[in-house]
């Protein structure tokens, strides 16, 4: 669910000012430019570097809810490859052979409601991020241990600390600089950062039906680093490097004329997945037999080797 803690954001503003001043946020941009001089920063990332608009929210106003099925779709990365039993989540997986013009499929493009921004690395590293320090973290954000927000923080940290599946190298990045460091340690500095984008108007419904248009682009290499945003008071991304992964840029057009460019990720080796994984049931295939694919939602970033 959405993480709307206006007063926490206000506290973080004071921390940013005290430790790094307003000039600290551009440091992340400078770090990107120094490490990745030939890599364009996606708008979805640059927006997270903007000074946050820390507004004390009216608690009587219902909080916006994060795209639930997108969370479930990516649960396999954080929860041992197990989708929750949900027909919408099931509709999001497909076979690699279906990534071709004319194919119609569902894609949950929805405006991301998790607006938490990155902290400068120095600030982020000054704040505890460990299940053993949970009381300290809750005190830092002035949260009651029994609150919904406190439970969300606890769940996010536990997810970050849980062991990865076989073949997965995982890391929770609490700053853009740390995300860059993890990514370049796995892929080098000749990389692209990709996000799914809508080209025209916003989709009017959550589960949208799209048709693949000509112009599908297969990206270089079979290793990628995928990062997906977590529910936390500031931007935290769960990143994982998995080998034998292929990525595609897929042009789409919706039934209502909405055009988009989606990032599709295909997992080539599924032999270590749970045999009861919902994807196998939906696609009627067995573990390790065929690549299984899904689209990324707009709060996920995939890093891939740059095309030569």
Short mmCIF file of C-alpha atoms in Angstrom, two decimals:
data_model
loop_
_atom_site.label_atom_id
_atom_site.label_comp_id
_atom_site.label_asym_id
_atom_site.label_seq_id
_atom_site.Cartn_x
_atom_site.Cartn_y
_atom_site.Cartn_z
CA UNK A 1 0.00 0.00 0.00
CA UNK A 2 1.06 3.59 -0.43
CA UNK A 3 3.49 5.05 2.08
CA UNK A 4 2.32 8.54 2.95
CA UNK A 5 4.13 9.92 5.99
CA UNK A 6 4.16 13.67 5.55
CA UNK A 7 5.59 14.42 8.95
CA UNK A 8 8.40 11.90 8.38
CA UNK A 9 9.27 13.61 5.12
CA UNK A 10 9.40 16.88 7.04
CA UNK A 11 11.91 15.37 9.45
CA UNK A 12 13.98 14.12 6.55
CA UNK A 13 14.03 17.60 5.07
CA UNK A 14 15.66 18.86 8.24
CA UNK A 15 18.17 16.02 8.11
CA UNK A 16 19.07 16.79 4.52
CA UNK A 17 19.54 20.46 5.30
CA UNK A 18 21.60 19.78 8.39
CA UNK A 19 23.91 17.21 6.85
CA UNK A 20 24.24 18.25 3.27
CA UNK A 21 22.23 21.42 2.52
CA UNK A 22 20.31 21.92 -0.72
CA UNK A 23 23.49 21.34 -2.72
CA UNK A 24 23.58 17.68 -1.64
CA UNK A 25 20.89 16.42 -3.98
CA UNK A 26 22.79 17.40 -7.15
CA UNK A 27 25.75 15.41 -5.82
CA UNK A 28 23.91 12.23 -6.83
CA UNK A 29 23.56 13.62 -10.35
CA UNK A 30 27.26 14.48 -10.38
CA UNK A 31 28.10 10.99 -9.17
CA UNK A 32 26.02 9.52 -11.99
CA UNK A 33 27.81 11.73 -14.51
CA UNK A 34 31.24 10.76 -13.21
CA UNK A 35 30.62 7.00 -13.09
CA UNK A 36 28.18 6.72 -16.02
CA UNK A 37 29.14 9.59 -18.35
CA UNK A 38 27.65 7.86 -21.39
CA UNK A 39 24.41 6.70 -19.78
CA UNK A 40 21.27 8.81 -19.99
CA UNK A 41 19.40 9.18 -16.72
CA UNK A 42 15.71 8.24 -17.14
CA UNK A 43 13.17 10.83 -16.12
CA UNK A 44 11.79 8.40 -13.55
CA UNK A 45 15.14 8.56 -11.73
CA UNK A 46 15.82 12.27 -12.15
CA UNK A 47 12.42 13.02 -10.63
CA UNK A 48 13.55 11.24 -7.48
CA UNK A 49 16.46 13.65 -7.18
CA UNK A 50 14.27 16.73 -7.12
CA UNK A 51 13.83 18.45 -3.76
CA UNK A 52 10.94 16.65 -2.17
CA UNK A 53 7.74 18.58 -1.56
CA UNK A 54 7.35 17.66 2.07
CA UNK A 55 3.73 18.47 2.87
CA UNK A 56 2.00 17.60 6.10
CA UNK A 57 -0.97 15.60 4.91
CA UNK A 58 -4.47 15.69 6.30
CA UNK A 59 -4.68 12.31 8.00
CA UNK A 60 -8.43 12.24 7.46
CA UNK A 61 -7.82 11.93 3.72
CA UNK A 62 -7.63 8.34 2.45
CA UNK A 63 -4.10 7.46 1.38
CA UNK A 64 -3.45 6.53 -2.21
CA UNK A 65 -2.83 2.85 -2.69
CA UNK A 66 0.17 1.50 -4.54
CA UNK A 67 -0.53 -0.63 -7.58
CA UNK A 68 -1.17 -3.95 -5.78
CA UNK A 69 -0.73 -6.33 -8.68
CA UNK A 70 2.60 -4.80 -9.63
CA UNK A 71 3.79 -5.60 -6.12
CA UNK A 72 2.57 -9.17 -6.49
CA UNK A 73 4.07 -9.51 -9.94
CA UNK A 74 7.52 -8.89 -8.57
CA UNK A 75 7.04 -10.92 -5.42
CA UNK A 76 9.01 -13.81 -6.88
CA UNK A 77 12.20 -11.79 -6.57
CA UNK A 78 11.70 -11.12 -2.90
CA UNK A 79 9.67 -14.11 -1.79
CA UNK A 80 11.30 -17.15 -3.30
CA UNK A 81 9.55 -17.01 -6.64
CA UNK A 82 6.00 -17.35 -5.37
CA UNK A 83 3.20 -15.25 -6.79
CA UNK A 84 0.21 -14.82 -4.57
CA UNK A 85 -2.95 -16.49 -5.76
CA UNK A 86 -4.42 -13.67 -7.80
CA UNK A 87 -5.89 -13.81 -11.33
CA UNK A 88 -4.59 -10.34 -12.21
CA UNK A 89 -1.06 -11.30 -11.20
CA UNK A 90 -1.42 -14.45 -13.27
CA UNK A 91 -2.34 -12.39 -16.34
CA UNK A 92 1.00 -10.60 -16.23
CA UNK A 93 3.24 -13.50 -17.20
CA UNK A 94 3.76 -14.69 -20.76
CA UNK A 95 6.10 -16.72 -22.93
CA UNK A 96 9.04 -15.16 -24.77
CA UNK A 97 7.77 -16.44 -28.10
CA UNK A 98 4.76 -14.15 -27.72
CA UNK A 99 6.87 -10.98 -27.84
CA UNK A 100 6.01 -10.26 -31.46
CA UNK A 101 3.89 -7.70 -33.35
CA UNK A 102 0.19 -8.39 -33.20
CA UNK A 103 0.17 -10.14 -29.84
CA UNK A 104 -2.37 -8.71 -27.38
CA UNK A 105 -1.73 -8.89 -23.66
CA UNK A 106 -2.37 -7.14 -20.36
CA UNK A 107 -0.01 -4.60 -18.84
CA UNK A 108 -0.65 -2.79 -15.53
CA UNK A 109 0.56 0.67 -16.44
CA UNK A 110 -0.51 2.95 -13.62
CA UNK A 111 0.91 6.20 -12.32
CA UNK A 112 3.28 5.43 -9.45
CA UNK A 113 1.90 6.76 -6.17
CA UNK A 114 5.09 6.09 -4.19
CA UNK A 115 6.68 9.53 -4.41
CA UNK A 116 9.45 9.08 -1.83
CA UNK A 117 12.68 10.67 -3.11
CA UNK A 118 16.31 9.64 -2.79
CA UNK A 119 18.36 10.92 0.09
CA UNK A 120 22.02 11.79 -0.52
CA UNK A 121 24.17 8.79 0.37
CA UNK A 122 25.74 10.53 3.36
CA UNK A 123 22.31 11.24 4.81
CA UNK A 124 20.91 7.78 4.08
CA UNK A 125 23.91 6.07 5.66
CA UNK A 126 23.41 8.11 8.82
CA UNK A 127 19.98 6.52 9.34
CA UNK A 128 19.82 2.96 10.65
CA UNK A 129 18.49 0.33 8.22
CA UNK A 130 18.47 -3.00 10.02
CA UNK A 131 15.90 -5.18 11.76
CA UNK A 132 18.12 -5.14 14.84
CA UNK A 133 17.78 -1.36 14.93
CA UNK A 134 14.01 -1.25 14.38
CA UNK A 135 13.22 0.56 17.66
CA UNK A 136 15.83 3.19 16.77
CA UNK A 137 14.36 3.59 13.28
CA UNK A 138 10.82 3.98 14.56
CA UNK A 139 11.98 6.53 17.10
CA UNK A 140 13.83 8.43 14.36
CA UNK A 141 10.59 8.70 12.37
CA UNK A 142 8.41 9.26 15.47
CA UNK A 143 6.33 6.15 14.81
CA UNK A 144 4.40 4.00 17.24
CA UNK A 145 5.51 0.33 17.05
CA UNK A 146 1.89 -0.77 16.57
CA UNK A 147 1.23 1.58 13.63
CA UNK A 148 0.66 0.49 10.05
CA UNK A 149 3.63 2.58 8.95
CA UNK A 150 5.90 0.87 11.47
CA UNK A 151 4.84 -2.53 10.17
CA UNK A 152 5.55 -1.43 6.59
CA UNK A 153 9.05 -0.35 7.57
CA UNK A 154 9.59 -3.67 9.35
CA UNK A 155 8.41 -5.69 6.33
CA UNK A 156 10.59 -3.74 3.91
CA UNK A 157 13.72 -4.24 6.02
CA UNK A 158 12.97 -7.95 6.50
CA UNK A 159 12.52 -8.35 2.75
CA UNK A 160 15.87 -6.68 2.18
CA UNK A 161 17.58 -8.92 4.73
CA UNK A 162 16.05 -12.20 3.56
CA UNK A 163 18.44 -14.51 1.65
CA UNK A 164 18.16 -14.52 -2.13
CA UNK A 165 17.28 -17.53 -4.20
CA UNK A 166 20.01 -19.60 -5.85
CA UNK A 167 21.78 -17.56 -8.52
CA UNK A 168 20.44 -14.23 -7.24
CA UNK A 169 22.68 -11.47 -5.93
CA UNK A 170 20.53 -8.98 -4.06
CA UNK A 171 21.00 -5.60 -2.44
CA UNK A 172 18.73 -2.86 -1.12
CA UNK A 173 19.94 0.53 -2.30
CA UNK A 174 19.11 3.39 0.05
CA UNK A 175 20.60 6.03 -2.27
CA UNK A 176 21.13 6.47 -5.98
CA UNK A 177 24.89 6.34 -5.45
CA UNK A 178 24.64 2.92 -3.79
CA UNK A 179 22.40 1.67 -6.61
CA UNK A 180 25.00 2.79 -9.14
CA UNK A 181 27.77 1.06 -7.20
CA UNK A 182 25.88 -2.24 -6.99
CA UNK A 183 24.93 -2.15 -10.65
CA UNK A 184 28.40 -1.33 -11.95
CA UNK A 185 29.93 -4.03 -9.73
CA UNK A 186 27.81 -6.57 -11.63
CA UNK A 187 27.65 -5.12 -15.15
CA UNK A 188 30.46 -2.59 -15.47
CA UNK A 189 29.97 1.05 -16.42
CA UNK A 190 28.79 0.58 -20.00
CA UNK A 191 25.12 0.19 -19.10
CA UNK A 192 21.64 1.47 -19.87
CA UNK A 193 18.98 2.23 -17.26
CA UNK A 194 15.51 1.49 -18.59
CA UNK A 195 11.98 2.08 -17.35
CA UNK A 196 8.58 1.53 -18.89
CA UNK A 197 7.04 4.76 -20.15
CA UNK A 198 3.76 5.94 -21.55
CA UNK A 199 4.10 8.21 -24.56
CA UNK A 200 0.78 10.02 -24.69
CA UNK A 201 -2.03 10.30 -22.18
CA UNK A 202 -2.28 8.31 -18.99
CA UNK A 203 -4.06 4.99 -19.13
CA UNK A 204 -7.55 5.29 -17.69
CA UNK A 205 -7.69 1.81 -16.17
CA UNK A 206 -5.23 -0.24 -14.16
CA UNK A 207 -5.15 -3.54 -16.07
CA UNK A 208 -4.87 -2.28 -19.64
CA UNK A 209 -5.00 -4.40 -22.78
CA UNK A 210 -2.27 -3.59 -25.27
CA UNK A 211 -1.20 -4.88 -28.67
CA UNK A 212 2.49 -5.19 -29.54
CA UNK A 213 3.49 -3.01 -32.48
CA UNK A 214 6.43 -3.44 -34.88
CA UNK A 215 9.79 -2.31 -33.55
CA UNK A 216 10.48 -4.75 -30.71
CA UNK A 217 14.13 -4.37 -29.64
CA UNK A 218 16.09 -7.14 -27.94
CA UNK A 219 18.75 -5.74 -25.63
CA UNK A 220 22.34 -6.91 -25.30
CA UNK A 221 23.50 -9.67 -22.98
CA UNK A 222 21.80 -12.21 -20.76
CA UNK A 223 22.46 -10.60 -17.40
CA UNK A 224 20.62 -7.69 -15.88
CA UNK A 225 20.18 -5.84 -12.62
CA UNK A 226 16.57 -5.14 -11.73
CA UNK A 227 15.59 -2.64 -9.06
CA UNK A 228 12.09 -2.12 -7.74
CA UNK A 229 10.97 0.53 -5.35
CA UNK A 230 9.96 -0.39 -1.83
CA UNK A 231 7.52 1.22 0.57
CA UNK A 232 9.69 3.36 2.82
CA UNK A 233 9.85 6.99 4.01
CA UNK A 234 12.63 7.70 1.52
CA UNK A 235 13.51 5.98 -1.74
CA UNK A 236 14.78 2.44 -1.21
CA UNK A 237 15.16 0.06 -4.14
CA UNK A 238 15.38 -3.72 -3.90
CA UNK A 239 17.95 -4.64 -6.57
CA UNK A 240 18.93 -8.09 -7.72
CA UNK A 241 21.30 -9.38 -10.36
CA UNK A 242 20.20 -12.54 -12.09
CA UNK A 243 22.06 -14.26 -14.88
CA UNK A 244 20.35 -15.79 -17.90
CA UNK A 245 17.92 -12.92 -18.27
CA UNK A 246 16.88 -11.25 -21.52
CA UNK A 247 15.28 -7.84 -21.80
CA UNK A 248 13.23 -6.24 -24.57
CA UNK A 249 11.88 -2.79 -25.38
CA UNK A 250 8.32 -3.41 -26.55
CA UNK A 251 6.21 -0.74 -28.31
CA UNK A 252 2.55 -1.06 -27.38
CA UNK A 253 -0.75 0.50 -28.35
CA UNK A 254 -3.84 0.23 -26.16
CA UNK A 255 -7.39 -0.39 -27.22
CA UNK A 256 -8.10 3.30 -26.52
CA UNK A 257 -5.12 4.47 -28.58
CA UNK A 258 -2.70 4.99 -25.68
CA UNK A 259 0.87 4.30 -26.82
CA UNK A 260 3.66 3.11 -24.56
CA UNK A 261 7.10 1.57 -24.53
CA UNK A 262 7.30 -1.25 -22.05
CA UNK A 263 10.33 -3.09 -20.75
CA UNK A 264 9.83 -6.86 -20.81
CA UNK A 265 12.14 -9.15 -18.85
CA UNK A 266 12.44 -12.85 -19.61
CA UNK A 267 13.93 -15.34 -17.16
CA UNK A 268 15.68 -17.99 -19.21
CA UNK A 269 16.43 -20.46 -16.43
CA UNK A 270 13.48 -21.21 -14.17
CA UNK A 271 14.78 -24.57 -12.97
CA UNK A 272 15.23 -23.26 -9.40
CA UNK A 273 11.73 -21.82 -9.18
CA UNK A 274 9.13 -23.46 -6.99
CA UNK A 275 7.36 -26.12 -9.12
CA UNK A 276 4.08 -24.77 -7.74
CA UNK A 277 4.85 -21.25 -8.95
CA UNK A 278 1.66 -19.73 -10.33
CA UNK A 279 3.41 -18.87 -13.61
CA UNK A 280 3.86 -22.57 -14.42
CA UNK A 281 0.20 -23.24 -13.73
CA UNK A 282 -0.99 -20.32 -15.84
CA UNK A 283 1.35 -20.98 -18.79
CA UNK A 284 1.10 -24.77 -18.45
CA UNK A 285 4.86 -25.31 -18.58
CA UNK A 286 7.37 -26.99 -16.28
CA UNK A 287 10.36 -25.47 -14.46
CA UNK A 288 13.44 -25.01 -16.62
CA UNK A 289 11.72 -25.72 -19.94
CA UNK A 290 10.99 -22.30 -21.49
CA UNK A 291 11.73 -18.65 -20.63
CA UNK A 292 9.01 -16.91 -18.62
CA UNK A 293 8.51 -13.17 -19.15
CA UNK A 294 6.73 -10.20 -17.61
CA UNK A 295 6.54 -6.46 -18.14
CA UNK A 296 8.06 -4.02 -15.69
CA UNK A 297 5.81 -1.43 -14.11
CA UNK A 298 6.88 2.21 -14.05
CA UNK A 299 8.44 2.07 -10.59
CA UNK A 300 10.96 -0.56 -11.62
CA UNK A 301 14.35 0.00 -13.24
CA UNK A 302 16.27 -2.54 -15.26
CA UNK A 303 19.98 -2.08 -15.93
CA UNK A 304 21.44 -3.89 -18.92
CA UNK A 305 24.75 -3.85 -20.82
CA UNK A 306 24.75 -1.08 -23.40
CA UNK A 307 24.31 -2.09 -27.02
CA UNK A 308 27.48 -1.75 -29.05
#
